[in-house]
Coordinates of C-alpha atoms in Angstrom, one line a residue:
M108 CA 22.0 -9.3 -24.0
S109 CA 22.6 -13.0 -23.7
Y110 CA 24.4 -16.0 -25.4
K111 CA 22.8 -19.1 -24.6
L112 CA 23.9 -22.3 -26.3
E113 CA 21.6 -25.7 -24.9
N114 CA 22.5 -29.1 -25.4
L115 CA 24.4 -28.4 -28.8
T116 CA 25.8 -31.5 -30.9
F117 CA 27.2 -31.2 -34.4
T118 CA 26.8 -33.1 -37.8
N119 CA 30.7 -33.8 -38.0
K120 CA 31.1 -37.4 -36.9
K121 CA 34.4 -36.6 -34.9
P122 CA 33.8 -33.1 -33.2
D123 CA 36.4 -31.9 -30.7
V124 CA 33.6 -31.3 -28.2
K125 CA 30.7 -33.8 -28.1
L126 CA 28.2 -31.4 -26.4
V127 CA 28.1 -27.6 -25.7
N128 CA 25.8 -26.1 -22.8
F129 CA 26.8 -22.6 -22.4
N130 CA 24.9 -19.4 -20.9
A131 CA 26.2 -16.1 -20.5
Q132 CA 23.9 -13.2 -19.2
S133 CA 23.9 -9.3 -19.6
K134 CA 25.9 -7.3 -17.0
E135 CA 28.2 -10.2 -16.4
L136 CA 31.5 -11.2 -17.2
T137 CA 31.7 -15.3 -18.3
N138 CA 34.7 -16.9 -17.7
L139 CA 35.5 -20.1 -20.4
Y140 CA 38.9 -21.6 -19.7
L141 CA 40.3 -24.2 -22.4
P142 CA 44.1 -24.5 -22.0
T143 CA 44.5 -26.1 -25.5
K144 CA 44.6 -24.3 -28.8
K145 CA 42.7 -26.8 -30.8
D146 CA 39.8 -26.8 -28.1
R147 CA 39.7 -22.8 -28.2
R148 CA 39.7 -22.9 -32.0
F149 CA 36.7 -25.6 -32.3
I150 CA 34.6 -23.3 -29.5
T151 CA 35.6 -20.3 -30.9
N152 CA 34.0 -21.5 -34.6
V153 CA 30.9 -22.6 -32.2
L154 CA 30.5 -19.2 -31.0
K155 CA 31.0 -17.7 -34.3
G156 CA 28.4 -20.2 -35.7
N157 CA 30.6 -21.8 -38.0
E158 CA 30.0 -25.3 -36.8
K159 CA 26.9 -26.9 -38.1
L160 CA 24.3 -28.2 -35.7
A161 CA 22.6 -31.6 -35.4
H162 CA 20.6 -31.0 -32.2
G163 CA 20.2 -28.2 -29.7
R164 CA 19.3 -24.3 -29.5
F165 CA 21.8 -21.7 -30.2
R166 CA 20.4 -18.1 -29.1
I167 CA 21.7 -14.8 -29.0
D168 CA 19.7 -11.8 -27.6
G169 CA 16.8 -14.1 -27.8
N170 CA 17.4 -14.9 -31.2
E171 CA 17.7 -18.3 -32.8
L172 CA 21.2 -18.7 -34.7
I173 CA 20.9 -18.7 -38.7
G174 CA 24.5 -18.5 -39.5
G175 CA 27.9 -17.0 -39.0
R176 CA 26.5 -13.6 -40.8
F177 CA 23.9 -13.6 -38.0
V178 CA 26.7 -14.0 -35.2
K179 CA 28.8 -11.4 -36.9
S180 CA 26.2 -8.6 -36.4
K181 CA 25.7 -9.5 -33.1
V182 CA 28.8 -10.3 -31.5
A183 CA 32.5 -8.7 -31.3
F184 CA 35.3 -10.8 -30.9
I185 CA 38.2 -8.7 -29.6
K186 CA 41.8 -10.5 -29.7
T187 CA 45.2 -9.7 -29.6
D188 CA 45.7 -6.8 -32.1
K189 CA 47.8 -6.4 -35.0
W190 CA 50.7 -3.8 -35.3
L191 CA 48.9 -2.0 -38.3
E192 CA 46.0 -1.5 -36.0
R193 CA 48.3 0.4 -33.6
L194 CA 49.0 2.9 -36.5
I195 CA 45.5 4.1 -37.2
P196 CA 44.5 7.1 -34.9
P197 CA 41.7 6.0 -32.4
R198 CA 39.2 8.7 -33.3
V199 CA 39.4 7.7 -36.8
I200 CA 38.5 4.0 -36.2
L201 CA 35.8 5.1 -33.7
T202 CA 34.3 7.7 -35.9
S203 CA 34.5 5.5 -39.1
S204 CA 32.6 2.5 -37.2
Q205 CA 29.8 5.0 -36.6
L206 CA 29.5 5.5 -40.3
F207 CA 28.6 1.9 -40.7
D208 CA 25.7 1.9 -38.2
I209 CA 22.5 2.6 -40.7
K210 CA 20.5 3.8 -37.6
F211 CA 23.0 6.5 -37.0
I212 CA 23.6 7.4 -40.6
R213 CA 19.9 7.7 -40.9
Q214 CA 19.2 9.6 -37.6
A215 CA 22.3 12.0 -38.9
R216 CA 20.9 12.7 -42.2
L217 CA 17.5 13.6 -40.7
K218 CA 19.0 15.9 -38.1
K219 CA 20.9 17.8 -40.7
N220 CA 17.9 17.9 -43.0
D221 CA 15.7 19.3 -40.0
K222 CA 18.7 22.0 -39.3
K223 CA 19.4 22.9 -42.9
Y224 CA 15.4 23.7 -43.6
N225 CA 14.6 25.3 -40.5
Y226 CA 17.8 27.6 -41.1
L227 CA 16.6 28.3 -44.5
S228 CA 13.0 28.9 -43.4
F229 CA 14.0 31.5 -40.7
A230 CA 16.6 33.2 -43.0
D231 CA 13.7 33.5 -45.7
S232 CA 11.5 35.1 -43.1
R233 CA 13.6 38.4 -43.3
N234 CA 12.6 39.0 -39.4
D235 CA 9.1 39.1 -39.8
L236 CA 7.9 37.4 -36.5
S237 CA 4.5 36.7 -37.8
D238 CA 5.9 35.2 -40.6
M239 CA 7.9 32.9 -38.3
D240 CA 4.7 32.0 -36.6
L241 CA 3.1 31.0 -39.6
R242 CA 5.9 28.5 -40.9
R243 CA 5.8 26.7 -37.3
E244 CA 1.9 26.4 -37.4
L245 CA 2.3 25.0 -41.3
D246 CA 5.1 22.7 -40.0
K247 CA 2.9 21.2 -37.4
V248 CA 0.0 20.9 -39.6
I249 CA 2.1 18.9 -42.3
S250 CA 4.0 17.0 -39.4
L251 CA 0.6 16.1 -37.7
F252 CA -0.7 14.7 -41.1
L253 CA 2.2 12.8 -41.6
D254 CA 2.5 11.4 -38.2
D255 CA -1.2 10.1 -38.2
L256 CA -1.2 8.5 -41.4
T257 CA 2.0 6.9 -40.8
E258 CA 0.8 5.6 -37.4
I259 CA -2.5 4.0 -38.8
E260 CA -0.6 2.4 -41.7
K261 CA 2.0 0.8 -39.4
S262 CA -0.9 -0.5 -37.1
L263 CA -2.7 -2.3 -40.1
V264 CA 0.6 -3.5 -41.3
R265 CA 1.4 -4.9 -37.6
N266 CA -1.8 -6.8 -37.5
F267 CA -1.2 -8.4 -41.0
Q268 CA 2.3 -9.2 -39.8
N269 CA 1.0 -11.1 -36.5
K270 CA -1.6 -13.1 -38.4
I271 CA 1.4 -14.2 -41.0
K272 CA 3.9 -14.9 -38.2
E273 CA 1.4 -17.0 -36.2
F274 CA 0.6 -19.4 -39.6
N275 CA 4.4 -19.3 -40.5
H276 CA 5.1 -20.7 -37.0
H277 CA 2.7 -23.4 -37.2
Q278 CA 3.6 -24.7 -40.4
T279 CA 7.3 -24.7 -39.5
N280 CA 6.4 -27.1 -36.6
K281 CA 4.1 -29.0 -38.6
L282 CA 6.5 -29.6 -41.9
F283 CA 9.9 -29.7 -40.1
G284 CA 9.6 -30.6 -36.4
D285 CA 11.5 -34.0 -37.3
Y286 CA 14.3 -32.2 -38.8
Y287 CA 17.8 -31.0 -37.5
T288 CA 17.6 -27.9 -35.6
Q289 CA 19.7 -25.9 -38.0
I290 CA 17.2 -26.9 -40.7
Q291 CA 14.2 -25.4 -38.7
V292 CA 16.0 -22.4 -37.4
L293 CA 16.9 -21.5 -41.2
V294 CA 13.1 -22.4 -42.4
R295 CA 11.9 -20.0 -39.6
E296 CA 14.3 -17.1 -40.7
Y297 CA 13.5 -17.6 -44.3
A298 CA 9.8 -17.5 -43.5
S299 CA 10.4 -14.2 -41.1
L300 CA 12.5 -12.8 -43.8
S301 CA 10.1 -13.3 -46.5
L302 CA 7.5 -11.6 -44.3
K303 CA 9.6 -8.4 -43.8
I304 CA 10.0 -8.1 -47.6
I305 CA 6.3 -8.1 -48.0
V306 CA 5.8 -5.6 -45.0
N307 CA 8.7 -3.5 -46.4
N308 CA 7.2 -3.3 -49.8
L309 CA 3.8 -2.5 -48.5
L310 CA 5.6 0.5 -46.6
L311 CA 7.8 1.6 -49.6
T312 CA 4.3 1.9 -51.8
F313 CA 2.7 3.8 -48.6
F314 CA 5.7 6.3 -48.4
Q315 CA 5.6 7.1 -52.0
A316 CA 2.0 7.7 -52.2
L317 CA 2.5 9.8 -49.0
W318 CA 5.2 11.6 -50.9
D319 CA 2.9 12.6 -53.4
Q320 CA 0.2 14.2 -51.2
V321 CA 3.0 16.3 -49.6
Y322 CA 4.6 17.3 -52.8
S323 CA 1.0 18.7 -53.9
F324 CA 1.4 21.2 -50.7
K325 CA 4.0 23.0 -52.8
D326 CA 1.3 24.0 -55.6
L327 CA -0.9 26.4 -53.4
R328 CA 0.4 29.7 -55.0
N329 CA -2.8 30.2 -57.1
S330 CA -5.3 29.2 -54.3
C331 CA -5.3 32.9 -52.9
P332 CA -6.2 36.0 -54.6
C333 CA -3.9 38.1 -52.4
E334 CA -0.8 37.9 -54.7
Y335 CA -2.9 39.0 -57.9
N336 CA -4.6 41.7 -55.8
V337 CA -1.1 43.2 -54.6
E338 CA 0.5 43.1 -57.9
K339 CA -2.3 44.9 -59.7
S340 CA -2.7 47.5 -56.5
S341 CA -1.9 51.1 -57.2
N342 CA 0.0 51.4 -53.5
K343 CA 3.4 51.3 -54.4
S344 CA 4.4 50.4 -50.9
L345 CA 2.8 46.9 -51.4
N346 CA 5.2 46.4 -54.4
K347 CA 8.0 46.2 -51.8
I348 CA 6.7 43.4 -49.9
R349 CA 5.0 41.5 -52.6
Y350 CA 7.3 38.6 -52.0
K351 CA 5.4 38.0 -48.8
F352 CA 2.4 36.6 -50.9
T353 CA 4.0 34.3 -53.2
Y354 CA 3.3 31.4 -51.0
R355 CA 7.1 31.0 -49.8
Q356 CA 6.0 30.2 -46.3
P357 CA 5.0 26.6 -46.8
Y358 CA 7.9 25.8 -49.2
F359 CA 10.8 25.0 -46.9
M360 CA 8.3 23.3 -44.7
V361 CA 7.2 21.0 -47.4
E362 CA 10.6 20.6 -48.9
K363 CA 11.6 19.4 -45.5
R364 CA 9.1 16.7 -45.2
L365 CA 9.9 15.7 -48.7
K366 CA 13.5 14.9 -47.8
T367 CA 12.4 13.2 -44.5
I368 CA 10.3 10.9 -46.7
N369 CA 13.1 10.5 -49.3
I370 CA 15.5 9.4 -46.6
R371 CA 12.7 6.6 -45.4
I372 CA 12.2 5.5 -49.1
A373 CA 15.9 5.3 -49.7
D374 CA 16.3 3.1 -46.6
L375 CA 13.4 0.8 -47.3
R376 CA 15.1 0.3 -50.9
F377 CA 18.2 -0.7 -49.4
L378 CA 16.6 -2.8 -46.9
L379 CA 14.8 -4.8 -49.4
F380 CA 17.8 -5.2 -51.5
K381 CA 19.7 -6.5 -48.7
E382 CA 17.0 -8.8 -47.4
K383 CA 16.1 -10.2 -50.7
R384 CA 20.0 -10.9 -51.3
I385 CA 20.1 -12.9 -47.7
A386 CA 16.6 -14.7 -48.4
R387 CA 18.0 -16.0 -51.7
Q388 CA 21.1 -17.2 -49.8
I389 CA 19.0 -18.9 -47.1
R390 CA 16.8 -20.5 -49.4
K391 CA 19.8 -22.0 -51.1
Q392 CA 21.2 -23.2 -48.0
I393 CA 18.0 -24.6 -47.3
M394 CA 18.0 -26.7 -50.2
L395 CA 21.3 -28.0 -49.5
E396 CA 20.7 -29.0 -45.8
L397 CA 17.6 -30.8 -46.8
H398 CA 19.2 -32.4 -49.8
K399 CA 22.1 -33.8 -47.3
Y400 CA 19.6 -34.8 -44.4
H401 CA 17.3 -36.8 -47.0
Q402 CA 20.5 -38.4 -48.2
E403 CA 21.9 -39.3 -44.9
H404 CA 18.6 -40.5 -43.7
K405 CA 17.7 -42.1 -46.9
V406 CA 14.3 -40.4 -47.0
P407 CA 12.0 -42.0 -49.7
K408 CA 11.2 -39.9 -52.8
N409 CA 7.6 -39.8 -52.2
V410 CA 8.0 -38.3 -48.7
Q411 CA 10.4 -35.7 -50.3
A412 CA 7.5 -35.0 -53.1
T413 CA 5.1 -34.6 -50.2
L414 CA 7.2 -32.0 -48.5
K415 CA 7.9 -30.2 -51.6
T416 CA 3.9 -29.8 -52.4
Q417 CA 3.2 -28.8 -48.7
T418 CA 5.8 -26.0 -48.9
E419 CA 4.5 -24.8 -52.2
N420 CA 1.1 -24.7 -50.7
W421 CA 2.2 -22.8 -47.8
E422 CA 3.8 -20.1 -49.8
K423 CA 0.6 -20.2 -51.9
I424 CA -1.5 -19.3 -48.9
I425 CA 0.7 -16.5 -47.9
K426 CA 0.6 -14.9 -51.2
D427 CA -3.2 -15.2 -51.2
I428 CA -3.4 -13.5 -47.7
T429 CA -1.0 -10.8 -49.0
T430 CA -2.9 -10.3 -52.2
T431 CA -6.2 -9.6 -50.3
F432 CA -4.4 -7.4 -47.7
E433 CA -2.6 -5.4 -50.6
K434 CA -6.2 -4.7 -52.1
S435 CA -7.6 -3.5 -48.8
Q436 CA -4.5 -1.0 -48.8
Q437 CA -4.9 0.3 -52.3
D438 CA -8.3 2.2 -50.9
F439 CA -6.1 3.5 -48.0
F440 CA -3.5 4.8 -50.5
Y441 CA -5.7 6.1 -53.6
V442 CA -8.6 7.3 -51.5
T443 CA -8.0 8.1 -47.9
L444 CA -4.6 9.6 -48.4
P445 CA -5.8 12.1 -51.1
E446 CA -9.0 13.1 -48.9
E447 CA -6.9 13.7 -45.9
G448 CA -4.4 15.8 -48.2
A449 CA -7.2 18.0 -49.3
L450 CA -8.2 18.5 -45.8
V451 CA -4.5 19.8 -45.1
R452 CA -4.0 21.7 -48.2
R453 CA -7.3 23.6 -47.0
R454 CA -6.0 24.2 -43.6
L455 CA -2.5 25.5 -45.1
I456 CA -4.2 28.0 -47.5
F457 CA -6.3 29.3 -44.7
L458 CA -3.4 29.8 -42.4
T459 CA -1.5 31.7 -45.0
H460 CA -4.4 33.8 -46.0
Q461 CA -4.7 34.7 -42.5
Y462 CA -0.9 35.9 -42.5
H463 CA -1.8 37.9 -45.6
K464 CA -4.3 39.8 -44.0
K465 CA -2.2 40.7 -41.2
V466 CA 0.5 42.2 -43.7
L467 CA -2.3 43.9 -45.7
G468 CA -3.5 45.3 -42.6
G469 CA 0.1 46.4 -41.4
S470 CA -0.4 44.1 -37.9
N471 CA 2.5 41.7 -38.7
R472 CA 5.5 42.0 -36.2
I473 CA 9.0 42.7 -37.0
G474 CA 11.7 41.6 -34.7
D475 CA 14.9 43.2 -33.8
A476 CA 17.5 43.1 -36.6
K477 CA 20.7 42.4 -34.4
E478 CA 19.1 39.8 -32.6
F479 CA 17.8 38.1 -36.0
K480 CA 21.5 38.6 -37.3
L481 CA 22.6 36.4 -34.4
L482 CA 20.0 33.7 -34.2
K483 CA 20.6 33.4 -38.1
K484 CA 24.2 32.8 -37.7
H485 CA 23.8 30.3 -34.7
Y486 CA 20.9 28.1 -36.7
R487 CA 23.7 28.2 -39.8
Q488 CA 26.6 27.0 -37.3
E489 CA 23.9 24.0 -36.0
I490 CA 23.9 22.4 -39.5
K491 CA 26.3 19.7 -39.0
G492 CA 27.4 17.0 -41.7
I493 CA 27.1 13.4 -41.1
Y494 CA 31.1 12.9 -40.5
Q495 CA 31.1 16.0 -38.2
Q496 CA 28.0 14.6 -35.9
A497 CA 30.0 11.2 -35.9
V498 CA 32.8 13.2 -34.7
I499 CA 30.7 14.8 -31.9
Q500 CA 29.3 11.6 -30.8
T501 CA 32.4 9.8 -30.5
K502 CA 34.1 12.6 -28.3
E503 CA 30.7 12.5 -26.2
N504 CA 30.9 8.8 -25.8
L505 CA 34.7 9.2 -24.6
D506 CA 33.6 11.9 -22.0
H507 CA 30.7 10.0 -20.8
L508 CA 32.4 6.8 -20.1
N509 CA 35.8 8.8 -18.8
I510 CA 37.9 7.4 -21.0
K511 CA 41.1 9.0 -22.2
F512 CA 43.8 8.5 -24.7
D513 CA 47.1 9.5 -23.7
W514 CA 49.6 7.4 -26.0
Y515 CA 52.4 10.1 -27.0
L516 CA 55.2 8.8 -24.8
K517 CA 58.7 10.2 -24.5
N518 CA 60.2 7.0 -26.2
G519 CA 58.0 7.4 -29.4
F520 CA 54.4 6.4 -30.3
K521 CA 53.2 3.2 -28.7
L522 CA 49.9 2.2 -27.7
S523 CA 49.0 -0.3 -24.8
S524 CA 47.1 -3.4 -25.1
L525 CA 44.4 -1.7 -22.8
N526 CA 43.9 1.1 -25.0
I527 CA 43.6 -1.0 -27.9
I528 CA 40.8 -2.9 -26.1
Y529 CA 39.0 0.2 -25.3
I530 CA 39.0 1.3 -29.2
K531 CA 37.5 -2.4 -29.8
L532 CA 35.0 -2.0 -27.1
L533 CA 34.0 1.4 -28.3
R534 CA 33.9 0.4 -31.9
A535 CA 31.4 -2.5 -31.2
M536 CA 29.1 -0.1 -29.3
N537 CA 29.1 1.9 -32.5
L538 CA 28.2 -1.0 -34.3
K539 CA 25.3 -2.0 -31.9
K540 CA 27.1 -5.4 -30.9
N541 CA 25.9 -6.2 -27.3
N542 CA 27.8 -9.4 -27.1
I543 CA 31.8 -9.1 -26.5
I544 CA 34.1 -11.9 -26.3
F545 CA 37.6 -11.3 -25.0
Q546 CA 39.9 -14.0 -26.7
D547 CA 43.4 -14.2 -24.8
V548 CA 43.8 -10.8 -23.9
F549 CA 43.3 -10.7 -20.4
N550 CA 46.5 -12.3 -19.8
L551 CA 48.2 -9.3 -21.7
L552 CA 47.1 -6.7 -19.2
T553 CA 48.7 -5.8 -15.7
K554 CA 46.8 -5.8 -12.7
N555 CA 46.4 -1.9 -12.9
D556 CA 45.2 -2.2 -16.6
Y557 CA 42.7 -4.8 -15.7
R558 CA 41.2 -2.8 -12.9
A559 CA 40.7 0.3 -15.3
L560 CA 39.1 -2.0 -17.8
M561 CA 36.7 -3.6 -14.9
N562 CA 35.7 0.2 -14.0
T563 CA 35.1 0.9 -17.9
M564 CA 33.0 -2.1 -18.3
K565 CA 30.9 -0.9 -15.2
N566 CA 30.5 2.3 -16.9
L567 CA 29.7 0.6 -20.3
N568 CA 26.9 -1.5 -18.4
R569 CA 25.6 1.6 -17.2
V570 CA 25.2 3.1 -20.5
Y571 CA 24.4 0.3 -22.4
P572 CA 22.6 -2.5 -19.7
D573 CA 22.2 -5.0 -22.5
L574 CA 26.0 -5.8 -22.8
T575 CA 27.3 -9.4 -22.2
F576 CA 31.0 -10.2 -21.5
I577 CA 32.6 -13.3 -22.4
N578 CA 36.3 -14.3 -21.5
L579 CA 37.8 -17.1 -23.6
T580 CA 41.3 -17.9 -22.4
G581 CA 43.9 -20.5 -22.1
D582 CA 45.6 -19.1 -19.2
F583 CA 44.8 -20.2 -15.7
A584 CA 45.7 -17.0 -14.3
A585 CA 43.8 -14.8 -16.6
I586 CA 40.2 -16.2 -15.2
T587 CA 38.9 -12.8 -13.5
D588 CA 36.9 -14.8 -10.7
W589 CA 37.6 -18.4 -9.4
G590 CA 34.7 -18.0 -6.8
N591 CA 32.2 -19.0 -9.1
Y592 CA 31.6 -21.7 -11.7
V593 CA 34.1 -21.3 -14.8
Y594 CA 33.0 -22.9 -18.1
G595 CA 35.4 -25.6 -19.2
L596 CA 35.5 -29.2 -20.6
N597 CA 34.7 -32.2 -18.4
A598 CA 36.2 -35.7 -18.6
D599 CA 33.6 -36.4 -21.3
R600 CA 34.6 -33.6 -23.6
E601 CA 31.5 -31.9 -23.0
L602 CA 31.3 -27.9 -22.4
K603 CA 29.7 -27.0 -19.3
A604 CA 29.9 -25.1 -16.3
L605 CA 32.2 -26.5 -13.7
Q606 CA 33.4 -26.1 -10.3
P607 CA 37.1 -24.7 -10.0
P608 CA 38.5 -28.1 -8.3
T609 CA 37.1 -29.8 -11.1
I610 CA 38.6 -27.9 -13.6
A611 CA 42.2 -27.9 -11.9
K612 CA 42.1 -31.4 -11.3
L613 CA 41.3 -32.4 -15.1
N614 CA 44.0 -29.7 -16.4
A615 CA 46.7 -30.0 -13.9
K616 CA 49.7 -30.4 -16.4
K617 CA 48.6 -27.7 -18.5
I618 CA 48.2 -25.5 -15.3
T619 CA 51.6 -26.4 -14.2
E620 CA 53.1 -25.8 -17.6
S621 CA 51.5 -22.2 -17.4
L622 CA 52.5 -21.3 -13.9
P623 CA 56.1 -20.2 -12.9
T624 CA 58.6 -23.2 -12.5
S625 CA 57.8 -25.3 -9.2
W626 CA 54.8 -23.1 -8.3
N627 CA 52.1 -26.0 -6.7
T628 CA 54.4 -28.9 -7.5
F629 CA 56.3 -30.9 -5.0
N630 CA 58.7 -33.9 -5.2
Y631 CA 57.4 -36.9 -3.7
L632 CA 58.5 -40.1 -2.2
S633 CA 56.5 -43.3 -1.7
T634 CA 57.2 -45.5 1.2
E635 CA 55.1 -47.8 3.1
G636 CA 53.8 -45.6 5.8
G637 CA 52.5 -43.1 3.0
V638 CA 54.0 -40.5 0.8
A639 CA 56.9 -38.4 1.8
I640 CA 56.6 -34.7 0.7
G641 CA 59.8 -32.7 1.7
N642 CA 60.2 -33.5 5.6
T643 CA 56.5 -34.6 6.1
L644 CA 55.1 -38.1 5.9
W645 CA 51.7 -38.0 4.6
Q646 CA 49.1 -41.0 4.9
L647 CA 47.9 -41.0 1.3
P648 CA 47.1 -43.7 -1.0
K649 CA 49.9 -45.1 -2.9
L650 CA 50.8 -43.2 -5.6
K651 CA 51.6 -44.4 -9.3
P652 CA 55.0 -43.9 -10.0
T653 CA 55.8 -41.5 -12.5
P654 CA 59.1 -40.4 -14.4
S655 CA 58.8 -36.9 -12.8
H656 CA 58.1 -37.9 -9.3
K657 CA 56.2 -34.6 -8.8
V658 CA 52.5 -33.9 -7.3
F659 CA 50.3 -31.0 -8.3
V660 CA 48.4 -29.4 -5.5
N661 CA 44.9 -28.3 -6.5
P662 CA 44.8 -24.6 -5.4
F663 CA 41.0 -25.1 -4.5
L664 CA 41.1 -27.7 -2.2
V665 CA 43.5 -25.8 0.5
Q666 CA 42.2 -24.5 3.7
L667 CA 42.9 -21.9 6.1
E668 CA 41.4 -23.7 8.8
P669 CA 40.5 -27.4 8.8
P670 CA 36.4 -27.9 9.2
T671 CA 36.4 -30.8 11.7
E672 CA 38.4 -32.9 13.8
V673 CA 38.1 -35.9 11.8
I674 CA 39.3 -34.3 8.5
K675 CA 42.4 -33.2 10.2
T676 CA 43.8 -36.4 9.9
T677 CA 43.6 -36.5 6.4
M678 CA 45.0 -32.8 6.0
L679 CA 48.4 -32.1 5.5
P680 CA 49.3 -28.9 7.7
M681 CA 51.9 -26.4 6.2
I682 CA 53.5 -23.1 7.1
I683 CA 53.8 -20.7 4.6
K684 CA 54.5 -17.1 4.4
T685 CA 52.0 -15.0 2.2
K686 CA 53.4 -13.0 -0.4
S687 CA 52.1 -10.5 -3.2
Q688 CA 51.6 -11.6 -6.7
T689 CA 50.9 -10.0 -9.9
K690 CA 50.3 -13.3 -11.8
F691 CA 46.7 -14.0 -11.2
L692 CA 43.9 -11.6 -12.2
D693 CA 41.6 -12.7 -9.3
R694 CA 42.8 -11.2 -6.1
H695 CA 41.5 -13.8 -3.9
M696 CA 44.4 -16.1 -5.4
I697 CA 47.1 -15.8 -2.7
L698 CA 50.7 -16.7 -2.8
G699 CA 52.5 -18.6 -0.3
V700 CA 56.3 -19.7 0.3
T701 CA 57.3 -22.6 2.5
K702 CA 60.1 -22.5 4.5
S703 CA 61.8 -25.0 2.2
G704 CA 61.1 -22.3 -0.6
V705 CA 58.4 -24.1 -2.3
K706 CA 55.7 -21.5 -3.8
L707 CA 52.2 -22.7 -3.5
V708 CA 49.2 -20.7 -4.8
F709 CA 45.7 -21.3 -3.5
Y710 CA 42.3 -19.7 -3.4
S711 CA 41.1 -17.9 -0.4
S712 CA 37.5 -16.4 0.1
E713 CA 39.3 -13.8 2.1
I714 CA 42.0 -11.3 1.1
L715 CA 45.2 -12.3 3.0
E716 CA 47.5 -9.5 4.3
A717 CA 51.2 -10.0 2.6
N718 CA 54.1 -11.1 4.6
K719 CA 52.2 -12.9 7.3
E720 CA 52.9 -16.3 8.3
R721 CA 50.0 -18.9 8.9
V722 CA 49.3 -22.6 8.5
I723 CA 47.1 -23.7 5.8
F724 CA 45.8 -27.4 5.4
I725 CA 46.0 -29.4 2.1
E726 CA 43.3 -31.8 1.7
N727 CA 44.0 -35.5 0.3
R728 CA 42.2 -35.1 -2.7
A729 CA 44.2 -32.1 -3.5
I730 CA 47.2 -33.9 -4.8
V731 CA 47.4 -35.0 -8.5
N732 CA 50.1 -37.1 -9.8
L733 CA 52.1 -35.6 -12.4

């Protein structure tokens, strides 16, 4: 949704970058230009959360950074692929990635459970329409019971949670307000995680108590005398339908709800295991960071002891509040739940007995046998395993986004870079990663591939409106939009949003190296009257002599028309012929060729037609001595 780094400084005494300010918003592609590998490696580590912060704020999707593991769960880094990745079938990659999505697995299990027991219940009704109506009504009663009690419990827990959150926020600012931002973030996350563990333990107890109540709905067979009366009846025709009086109707509905609760309990247990493990790691990290901070700032022992005492008191207060709430919960679990459960049992018995009376009176309705057989087959086919659901979901995603993989070429099995990017994008979607960072991949794309990727990203933003895209590159030509600010390093080694002319001036040598030979470079000769470039004498300040005797022309300080008469005297007019180019992704970067054959690329806000002669004007400040 967003990637926001504000005034980041680092504990490293000699960081490669002194200060980082970076902001990438959803539905946008933010460009980040770093021409050296060393700078890209450092900023990549910063974006991954691997550089320890001294000051500043690091937020992803509005959440504070708590370490590399947090970033990994929120951000997908798409870089050049390895040859092994090209050998794995794409649908296997995409389908398998969904199996790592806990939310998808839970929904798939619930869907399979519902379809399975709905089918078994339908088949067990033996084409008795009145029996089917009863089963639907029983399912509705049990569902209402579960939904109402679950909502009440969640509301109680939510109020308790908000109370603790407010107290934790106050204590964090009070005790750790003067410490490094990284320590404050770790403390906040540990407090938040500890609260989640408390809440999930409460929910686990609630669902276990709820399971007991639902299980009691299975034991209703002896609650109605109809089965006994039919068994002792002298009417032989009733013996053939005695199974209708054995309370089989609630069985599959109760089993379905028990399985649903079991899934929820299993999820909570897994979540608690995961949260406790992460909490231990964060607590260990907090102790390590505090120890380093106290040593670095020579904090007195008595101050450290006071902090420890205050922290222990904080934990004790939370424990007391939790104990009080747990006692109130016991009344809900062991008094309210059984009372509500008893009401539901009476309702289930009443509805089932009403059906028994219909059967005894011969007023129960029987459906068409052929239709029943067809519906039974249909419901059976609707039961899909988890992997089958993942395959179906993958196919629907591909169709919805209009992505097609056609990779079997005549000369053998080959995958394009674009297709690999598609796979990684969709895998990120499956893993619920809303922030996508492209690392030196756009320069591998042709212009057609780039346009196809932009269309796909638009489709993705339509389906997933919270996506954020970042283009981290060292290739000057791979920047997608030079009409806006581009993030880069200024002269003070600070990462911030810079204007394109500034970026070109600071990185002139690197840009020259990345461009084809002689693009935007001119030989010059210093004279008393100015600087001779080609056959033109230009009144420039005297250039400092260099071995190369070459100058670089800043592509963002070239005008199609001189703004004023005054500026005309400080501009070099030049006749060029526009040519089509495939080097730059930004179509506003125009290639022109002078009469002497020198190629000059420049930025134009309007798209110029190829193979047309025109005059351009180069500003004085566009000249950078190489």
